[in-house]
PDB file of C-alpha atoms in Angstrom:
ATOM      1  CA  MET Z   1     -33.237  -3.369  -8.746  1.00 52.00           C
ATOM      2  CA  GLU Z   2     -33.559  -1.814 -12.183  1.00 57.00           C
ATOM      3  CA  ILE Z   3     -30.331   0.076 -11.585  1.00 51.00           C
ATOM      4  CA  LEU Z   4     -28.393  -3.198 -11.841  1.00 55.00           C
ATOM      5  CA  GLN Z   5     -29.578  -3.598 -15.431  1.00 56.00           C
ATOM      6  CA  HIS Z   6     -27.941  -0.388 -16.624  1.00 64.00           C
ATOM      7  CA  ALA Z   7     -24.449  -0.528 -18.141  1.00 70.00           C
ATOM      8  CA  ASP Z   8     -23.636   2.904 -16.648  1.00 71.00           C
ATOM      9  CA  PHE Z   9     -24.012   1.446 -13.149  1.00 70.00           C
ATOM     10  CA  TRP Z  10     -21.480  -1.339 -13.780  1.00 72.00           C
ATOM     11  CA  ILE Z  11     -19.069   0.999 -15.555  1.00 77.00           C
ATOM     12  CA  GLY Z  12     -19.270   3.396 -12.598  1.00 74.00           C
ATOM     13  CA  LEU Z  13     -18.758   0.538 -10.139  1.00 75.00           C
ATOM     14  CA  ILE Z  14     -15.666  -0.694 -12.008  1.00 79.00           C
ATOM     15  CA  LYS Z  15     -14.256   2.854 -11.955  1.00 76.00           C
ATOM     16  CA  ILE Z  16     -14.874   3.145  -8.209  1.00 74.00           C
ATOM     17  CA  VAL Z  17     -13.257  -0.239  -7.463  1.00 75.00           C
ATOM     18  CA  TRP Z  18     -10.204   0.766  -9.499  1.00 73.00           C
ATOM     19  CA  ILE Z  19      -9.992   4.191  -7.832  1.00 69.00           C
ATOM     20  CA  ASN Z  20     -10.221   2.584  -4.384  1.00 71.00           C
ATOM     21  CA  ILE Z  21      -7.498   0.042  -5.214  1.00 71.00           C
ATOM     22  CA  ILE Z  22      -5.163   2.849  -6.327  1.00 65.00           C
ATOM     23  CA  LEU Z  23      -6.006   5.526  -3.771  1.00 67.00           C
ATOM     24  CA  SER Z  24      -6.456   3.323  -0.686  1.00 72.00           C
ATOM     25  CA  GLY Z  25      -2.803   2.349  -0.908  1.00 76.00           C
ATOM     26  CA  ASP Z  26      -1.476   5.579   0.615  1.00 79.00           C
ATOM     27  CA  ASN Z  27      -3.953   5.344   3.519  1.00 79.00           C
ATOM     28  CA  ALA Z  28      -2.838   1.756   4.142  1.00 83.00           C
ATOM     29  CA  VAL Z  29       0.813   2.841   4.166  1.00 86.00           C
ATOM     30  CA  VAL Z  30       0.122   5.551   6.784  1.00 85.00           C
ATOM     31  CA  ILE Z  31      -1.735   3.095   9.032  1.00 86.00           C
ATOM     32  CA  ALA Z  32       1.022   0.493   8.677  1.00 88.00           C
ATOM     33  CA  LEU Z  33       3.791   3.005   9.423  1.00 88.00           C
ATOM     34  CA  ALA Z  34       1.983   4.343  12.491  1.00 87.00           C
ATOM     35  CA  ALA Z  35       1.218   0.869  13.864  1.00 87.00           C
ATOM     36  CA  ARG Z  36       4.412  -1.009  12.980  1.00 85.00           C
ATOM     37  CA  SER Z  37       6.181  -0.380  16.327  1.00 81.00           C
ATOM     38  CA  LEU Z  38       3.234  -1.426  18.496  1.00 85.00           C
ATOM     39  CA  PRO Z  39       2.838  -4.911  20.040  1.00 86.00           C
ATOM     40  CA  ALA Z  40       0.894  -7.381  17.868  1.00 82.00           C
ATOM     41  CA  LYS Z  41      -2.411  -6.970  19.764  1.00 83.00           C
ATOM     42  CA  GLN Z  42      -2.227  -3.189  19.613  1.00 87.00           C
ATOM     43  CA  GLN Z  43      -1.288  -3.339  15.924  1.00 87.00           C
ATOM     44  CA  LYS Z  44      -4.632  -5.022  15.197  1.00 85.00           C
ATOM     45  CA  LYS Z  45      -6.480  -2.405  17.251  1.00 86.00           C
ATOM     46  CA  ALA Z  46      -4.649   0.447  15.515  1.00 86.00           C
ATOM     47  CA  VAL Z  47      -5.448  -1.021  12.080  1.00 85.00           C
ATOM     48  CA  LEU Z  48      -9.131  -1.492  12.966  1.00 84.00           C
ATOM     49  CA  PHE Z  49      -9.494   1.929  14.620  1.00 83.00           C
ATOM     50  CA  GLY Z  50      -7.498   3.636  11.888  1.00 79.00           C
ATOM     51  CA  SER Z  51      -9.404   1.934   9.059  1.00 76.00           C
ATOM     52  CA  GLY Z  52     -12.745   2.618  10.736  1.00 77.00           C
ATOM     53  CA  ALA Z  53     -11.795   6.242  11.269  1.00 76.00           C
ATOM     54  CA  ALA Z  54     -10.728   6.539   7.623  1.00 72.00           C
ATOM     55  CA  VAL Z  55     -14.118   5.302   6.455  1.00 72.00           C
ATOM     56  CA  VAL Z  56     -16.038   7.589   8.864  1.00 77.00           C
ATOM     57  CA  LEU Z  57     -13.946  10.523   7.658  1.00 77.00           C
ATOM     58  CA  ARG Z  58     -14.688   9.658   4.040  1.00 73.00           C
ATOM     59  CA  ILE Z  59     -18.415   9.535   4.752  1.00 73.00           C
ATOM     60  CA  ALA Z  60     -18.267  12.937   6.459  1.00 77.00           C
ATOM     61  CA  LEU Z  61     -16.024  14.425   3.783  1.00 76.00           C
ATOM     62  CA  THR Z  62     -18.271  13.183   0.967  1.00 70.00           C
ATOM     63  CA  VAL Z  63     -20.793  15.861   1.918  1.00 67.00           C
ATOM     64  CA  VAL Z  64     -18.352  18.779   2.125  1.00 72.00           C
ATOM     65  CA  ALA Z  65     -15.227  17.707   0.175  1.00 63.00           C
ATOM     66  CA  ALA Z  66     -15.904  19.736  -2.956  1.00 60.00           C
ATOM     67  CA  LYS Z  67     -16.427  22.911  -0.896  1.00 69.00           C
ATOM     68  CA  LEU Z  68     -13.396  22.243   1.309  1.00 69.00           C
ATOM     69  CA  MET Z  69     -11.136  21.887  -1.740  1.00 65.00           C
ATOM     70  CA  GLN Z  70     -12.097  25.439  -2.757  1.00 71.00           C
ATOM     71  CA  ILE Z  71     -10.889  26.983   0.521  1.00 79.00           C
ATOM     72  CA  SER Z  72      -7.603  28.776  -0.101  1.00 83.00           C
ATOM     73  CA  PHE Z  73      -4.525  27.613   1.830  1.00 86.00           C
ATOM     74  CA  LEU Z  74      -6.357  24.575   3.283  1.00 83.00           C
ATOM     75  CA  GLN Z  75      -4.391  22.111   1.153  1.00 83.00           C
ATOM     76  CA  ILE Z  76      -1.149  23.952   1.899  1.00 88.00           C
ATOM     77  CA  VAL Z  77      -1.761  23.462   5.619  1.00 88.00           C
ATOM     78  CA  GLY Z  78      -2.761  19.847   4.982  1.00 84.00           C
ATOM     79  CA  GLY Z  79       0.364  19.216   2.925  1.00 87.00           C
ATOM     80  CA  LEU Z  80       2.593  20.675   5.643  1.00 91.00           C
ATOM     81  CA  LEU Z  81       0.869  18.406   8.177  1.00 88.00           C
ATOM     82  CA  LEU Z  82       1.624  15.403   5.954  1.00 87.00           C
ATOM     83  CA  LEU Z  83       5.289  16.416   5.734  1.00 91.00           C
ATOM     84  CA  TRP Z  84       5.440  16.541   9.530  1.00 91.00           C
ATOM     85  CA  ILE Z  85       3.710  13.150   9.794  1.00 88.00           C
ATOM     86  CA  GLY Z  86       6.068  11.604   7.211  1.00 88.00           C
ATOM     87  CA  VAL Z  87       9.140  12.760   9.140  1.00 91.00           C
ATOM     88  CA  GLN Z  88       7.609  11.660  12.449  1.00 86.00           C
ATOM     89  CA  LEU Z  89       6.828   8.172  11.149  1.00 85.00           C
ATOM     90  CA  LEU Z  90      10.309   7.794   9.675  1.00 83.00           C
ATOM     91  CA  THR Z  91      11.983   8.689  12.983  1.00 82.00           C
ATOM     92  CA  GLU Z  92       9.859   6.298  15.070  1.00 66.00           C
ATOM     93  CA  GLY Z  93      11.747   3.119  15.750  1.00 55.00           C
ATOM     94  CA  ASP Z  94      11.142  -0.067  17.655  1.00 46.00           C
ATOM     95  CA  ASP Z  95      12.228   1.583  20.869  1.00 47.00           C
ATOM     96  CA  GLU Z  96      11.123   0.843  24.399  1.00 42.00           C
ATOM     97  CA  ASP Z  97       8.550   3.644  24.394  1.00 46.00           C
ATOM     98  CA  HIS Z  98       6.552   1.771  21.753  1.00 44.00           C
ATOM     99  CA  ALA Z  99       7.441  -1.771  22.715  1.00 44.00           C
ATOM    100  CA  ASP Z 100       6.088  -1.531  26.244  1.00 46.00           C
ATOM    101  CA  GLY Z 101       2.508  -1.674  24.935  1.00 45.00           C
ATOM    102  CA  ALA Z 102       1.489   1.473  26.736  1.00 46.00           C
ATOM    103  CA  LYS Z 103      -1.897   2.943  25.948  1.00 52.00           C
ATOM    104  CA  GLY Z 104      -0.188   6.149  24.858  1.00 60.00           C
ATOM    105  CA  GLY Z 105       1.490   4.288  21.995  1.00 80.00           C
ATOM    106  CA  LEU Z 106      -1.836   3.085  20.620  1.00 82.00           C
ATOM    107  CA  MET Z 107      -3.515   6.466  21.028  1.00 84.00           C
ATOM    108  CA  ALA Z 108      -0.570   8.262  19.417  1.00 84.00           C
ATOM    109  CA  ALA Z 109      -0.748   5.871  16.434  1.00 85.00           C
ATOM    110  CA  VAL Z 110      -4.511   6.363  16.035  1.00 83.00           C
ATOM    111  CA  ARG Z 111      -4.100  10.156  16.311  1.00 84.00           C
ATOM    112  CA  THR Z 112      -1.430  10.135  13.594  1.00 85.00           C
ATOM    113  CA  ILE Z 113      -3.638   7.981  11.363  1.00 84.00           C
ATOM    114  CA  LEU Z 114      -6.621  10.298  11.874  1.00 83.00           C
ATOM    115  CA  ILE Z 115      -4.688  13.451  10.930  1.00 84.00           C
ATOM    116  CA  ALA Z 116      -3.100  11.848   7.856  1.00 83.00           C
ATOM    117  CA  ASP Z 117      -6.376  10.272   6.704  1.00 78.00           C
ATOM    118  CA  LEU Z 118      -8.187  13.581   7.057  1.00 78.00           C
ATOM    119  CA  VAL Z 119      -5.772  15.196   4.587  1.00 78.00           C
ATOM    120  CA  MET Z 120      -5.297  12.244   2.233  1.00 76.00           C
ATOM    121  CA  SER Z 121      -8.975  11.313   1.995  1.00 72.00           C
ATOM    122  CA  LEU Z 122     -10.048  14.597   0.387  1.00 71.00           C
ATOM    123  CA  ASP Z 123      -8.777  13.669  -3.070  1.00 67.00           C
ATOM    124  CA  ASN Z 124      -9.994  10.079  -2.659  1.00 69.00           C
ATOM    125  CA  VAL Z 125     -13.524  11.190  -1.837  1.00 71.00           C
ATOM    126  CA  ILE Z 126     -13.688  13.622  -4.757  1.00 68.00           C
ATOM    127  CA  ALA Z 127     -12.430  10.944  -7.184  1.00 67.00           C
ATOM    128  CA  VAL Z 128     -15.039   8.429  -5.998  1.00 69.00           C
ATOM    129  CA  ALA Z 129     -17.804  11.065  -6.038  1.00 68.00           C
ATOM    130  CA  ALA Z 130     -16.891  11.977  -9.620  1.00 64.00           C
ATOM    131  CA  ALA Z 131     -17.045   8.321 -10.696  1.00 68.00           C
ATOM    132  CA  ALA Z 132     -20.401   7.865  -8.922  1.00 69.00           C
ATOM    133  CA  GLN Z 133     -21.892  10.764 -10.960  1.00 66.00           C
ATOM    134  CA  GLY Z 134     -24.523  11.577  -8.346  1.00 64.00           C
ATOM    135  CA  SER Z 135     -25.557   7.962  -7.646  1.00 73.00           C
ATOM    136  CA  MET Z 136     -25.903   7.429  -3.882  1.00 73.00           C
ATOM    137  CA  VAL Z 137     -25.854   3.646  -4.412  1.00 77.00           C
ATOM    138  CA  LEU Z 138     -22.459   3.826  -6.113  1.00 76.00           C
ATOM    139  CA  LEU Z 139     -21.185   6.292  -3.530  1.00 72.00           C
ATOM    140  CA  ILE Z 140     -22.169   3.983  -0.652  1.00 76.00           C
ATOM    141  CA  LEU Z 141     -20.693   0.965  -2.472  1.00 78.00           C
ATOM    142  CA  GLY Z 142     -17.466   2.909  -2.995  1.00 75.00           C
ATOM    143  CA  LEU Z 143     -17.199   3.653   0.719  1.00 73.00           C
ATOM    144  CA  ALA Z 144     -18.022   0.022   1.608  1.00 76.00           C
ATOM    145  CA  ILE Z 145     -15.375  -1.319  -0.793  1.00 77.00           C
ATOM    146  CA  SER Z 146     -12.720   0.916   0.758  1.00 75.00           C
ATOM    147  CA  ILE Z 147     -13.077  -0.733   4.203  1.00 75.00           C
ATOM    148  CA  PRO Z 148     -11.602  -4.200   3.413  1.00 80.00           C
ATOM    149  CA  LEU Z 149      -9.062  -2.670   1.035  1.00 79.00           C
ATOM    150  CA  VAL Z 150      -7.607  -0.383   3.731  1.00 79.00           C
ATOM    151  CA  ILE Z 151      -7.702  -3.084   6.449  1.00 80.00           C
ATOM    152  CA  PHE Z 152      -6.133  -5.771   4.244  1.00 83.00           C
ATOM    153  CA  GLY Z 153      -3.623  -3.331   2.781  1.00 85.00           C
ATOM    154  CA  SER Z 154      -2.527  -2.110   6.231  1.00 85.00           C
ATOM    155  CA  THR Z 155      -2.100  -5.634   7.602  1.00 85.00           C
ATOM    156  CA  LEU Z 156      -0.111  -6.694   4.544  1.00 87.00           C
ATOM    157  CA  MET Z 157       2.099  -3.591   4.703  1.00 86.00           C
ATOM    158  CA  ILE Z 158       2.925  -4.181   8.394  1.00 87.00           C
ATOM    159  CA  LYS Z 159       4.081  -7.725   7.609  1.00 88.00           C
ATOM    160  CA  LEU Z 160       6.142  -6.524   4.647  1.00 88.00           C
ATOM    161  CA  MET Z 161       7.724  -3.742   6.739  1.00 87.00           C
ATOM    162  CA  GLU Z 162       8.766  -6.269   9.376  1.00 86.00           C
ATOM    163  CA  ARG Z 163      10.396  -8.440   6.713  1.00 89.00           C
ATOM    164  CA  PHE Z 164      11.763  -5.675   4.488  1.00 89.00           C
ATOM    165  CA  PRO Z 165      12.567  -2.553   6.601  1.00 86.00           C
ATOM    166  CA  VAL Z 166      13.445  -0.560   3.459  1.00 89.00           C
ATOM    167  CA  ILE Z 167       9.680  -0.367   2.770  1.00 88.00           C
ATOM    168  CA  VAL Z 168       9.414   1.998   5.758  1.00 89.00           C
ATOM    169  CA  THR Z 169      11.658   4.448   3.905  1.00 90.00           C
ATOM    170  CA  PHE Z 170       9.630   4.111   0.694  1.00 90.00           C
ATOM    171  CA  GLY Z 171       6.396   4.545   2.676  1.00 88.00           C
ATOM    172  CA  ALA Z 172       7.614   7.752   4.317  1.00 89.00           C
ATOM    173  CA  ALA Z 173       8.782   9.033   0.912  1.00 91.00           C
ATOM    174  CA  LEU Z 174       5.303   8.295  -0.492  1.00 89.00           C
ATOM    175  CA  ILE Z 175       3.716  10.448   2.230  1.00 89.00           C
ATOM    176  CA  GLY Z 176       6.160  13.248   1.378  1.00 90.00           C
ATOM    177  CA  TRP Z 177       5.280  12.842  -2.317  1.00 91.00           C
ATOM    178  CA  VAL Z 178       1.544  13.167  -1.569  1.00 87.00           C
ATOM    179  CA  ALA Z 179       2.268  16.179   0.661  1.00 88.00           C
ATOM    180  CA  GLY Z 180       4.078  17.973  -2.171  1.00 90.00           C
ATOM    181  CA  GLU Z 181       1.212  17.257  -4.576  1.00 87.00           C
ATOM    182  CA  THR Z 182      -1.324  18.459  -2.003  1.00 85.00           C
ATOM    183  CA  ILE Z 183       0.467  21.774  -1.421  1.00 89.00           C
ATOM    184  CA  VAL Z 184       0.724  22.766  -5.108  1.00 87.00           C
ATOM    185  CA  SER Z 185      -2.904  21.727  -5.720  1.00 83.00           C
ATOM    186  CA  ASP Z 186      -4.196  24.456  -3.396  1.00 84.00           C
ATOM    187  CA  THR Z 187      -6.585  26.913  -5.045  1.00 82.00           C
ATOM    188  CA  ALA Z 188      -4.439  29.834  -3.876  1.00 84.00           C
ATOM    189  CA  LEU Z 189      -1.543  28.602  -6.041  1.00 82.00           C
ATOM    190  CA  LYS Z 190      -3.340  27.262  -9.107  1.00 74.00           C
ATOM    191  CA  GLY Z 191      -3.469  30.590 -10.949  1.00 72.00           C
ATOM    192  CA  ALA Z 192       0.213  31.309 -10.340  1.00 73.00           C
ATOM    193  CA  LEU Z 193       1.397  27.807 -11.240  1.00 75.00           C
ATOM    194  CA  GLU Z 194      -0.728  27.108 -14.324  1.00 72.00           C
ATOM    195  CA  SER Z 195       2.153  27.998 -16.641  1.00 76.00           C
ATOM    196  CA  TYR Z 196       4.538  25.710 -14.767  1.00 78.00           C
ATOM    197  CA  SER Z 197       3.054  22.223 -15.069  1.00 76.00           C
ATOM    198  CA  TRP Z 198       6.389  20.650 -14.126  1.00 83.00           C
ATOM    199  CA  LEU Z 199       6.034  22.080 -10.597  1.00 86.00           C
ATOM    200  CA  HIS Z 200       3.448  19.388  -9.809  1.00 83.00           C
ATOM    201  CA  TRP Z 201       6.114  16.696 -10.156  1.00 90.00           C
ATOM    202  CA  GLY Z 202       8.822  18.939  -8.750  1.00 92.00           C
ATOM    203  CA  ALA Z 203       6.836  19.582  -5.567  1.00 92.00           C
ATOM    204  CA  ALA Z 204       6.071  15.862  -5.161  1.00 92.00           C
ATOM    205  CA  ILE Z 205       9.764  14.948  -5.511  1.00 95.00           C
ATOM    206  CA  ALA Z 206      10.770  17.780  -3.179  1.00 96.00           C
ATOM    207  CA  GLY Z 207       8.258  16.565  -0.575  1.00 94.00           C
ATOM    208  CA  ALA Z 208       9.624  13.025  -0.714  1.00 94.00           C
ATOM    209  CA  LEU Z 209      13.236  14.219  -0.476  1.00 96.00           C
ATOM    210  CA  PHE Z 210      12.399  16.553   2.417  1.00 96.00           C
ATOM    211  CA  VAL Z 211      10.863  13.723   4.470  1.00 94.00           C
ATOM    212  CA  LEU Z 212      13.809  11.406   3.776  1.00 94.00           C
ATOM    213  CA  GLY Z 213      16.386  14.138   4.483  1.00 95.00           C
ATOM    214  CA  ALA Z 214      14.747  15.382   7.671  1.00 94.00           C
ATOM    215  CA  GLY Z 215      14.235  11.809   8.874  1.00 90.00           C
ATOM    216  CA  LYS Z 216      17.908  11.019   8.314  1.00 89.00           C
ATOM    217  CA  VAL Z 217      19.047  14.146  10.171  1.00 90.00           C
ATOM    218  CA  LEU Z 218      16.743  13.495  13.140  1.00 85.00           C
ATOM    219  CA  ASN Z 219      17.772   9.835  13.313  1.00 80.00           C
ATOM    220  CA  ARG Z 220      21.498  10.672  13.347  1.00 74.00           C
ATOM    221  CA  PRO Z 221      21.746  11.466  17.097  1.00 62.00           C
ATOM    222  CA  LYS Z 222      20.141   8.084  17.880  1.00 53.00           C
ATOM    223  CA  LEU Z 223      22.659   6.310  15.672  1.00 49.00           C
ATOM    224  CA  GLU Z 224      25.586   8.158  17.288  1.00 52.00           C
ATOM    225  CA  VAL Z 225      24.381   7.196  20.785  1.00 49.00           C
ATOM    226  CA  THR Z 226      23.995   3.578  19.685  1.00 51.00           C
ATOM    227  CA  HIS Z 227      27.543   3.419  18.389  1.00 51.00           C
TER     228      HIS Z 227
END
């Protein structure tokens, strides 16, 4: 247990805890958005399955994340997937298709969570790996810490979304924001965009606005039928 006596270990652990608190938030939002329309029992299952899947993905990605981030156009594809997921989650309401507790609703939610987590966990894993500085103990601790954070965060977000529906809109916008950041971070674009640092923020804002705009357009027919 000599490792516990080194200041570098505790500094690294504090960094990892802080990174997990910040970066686990977007994963929790995705899980909450995907599970919010399910019955209470299925919500718990979706949160547990989604959180478990997120952790398994992070473990798998830890080994290959750095190499994956170097593959050209991978993050562009991932960002486009996130845009699609953000719009999809914004247009899902508390309709009968979700309220009937069908198995398809649960599986669809878990599938959405898996795809979003796969894209969003890449940056998280790299940030934690950088803070761990090659220490497997810190890396394992970082993964372990992320489990309760994602589960608790998802459960809390579902309750807040039920009480304050506007959070659903903010959550979808957050996914669009992350999608925009992911797209412009692709290695294929870095050389061309180095001179335009403002595009990082511009793409994030554009991603958020796209999700909100597309969601509003796709929801309009439902509103017209209702009225």
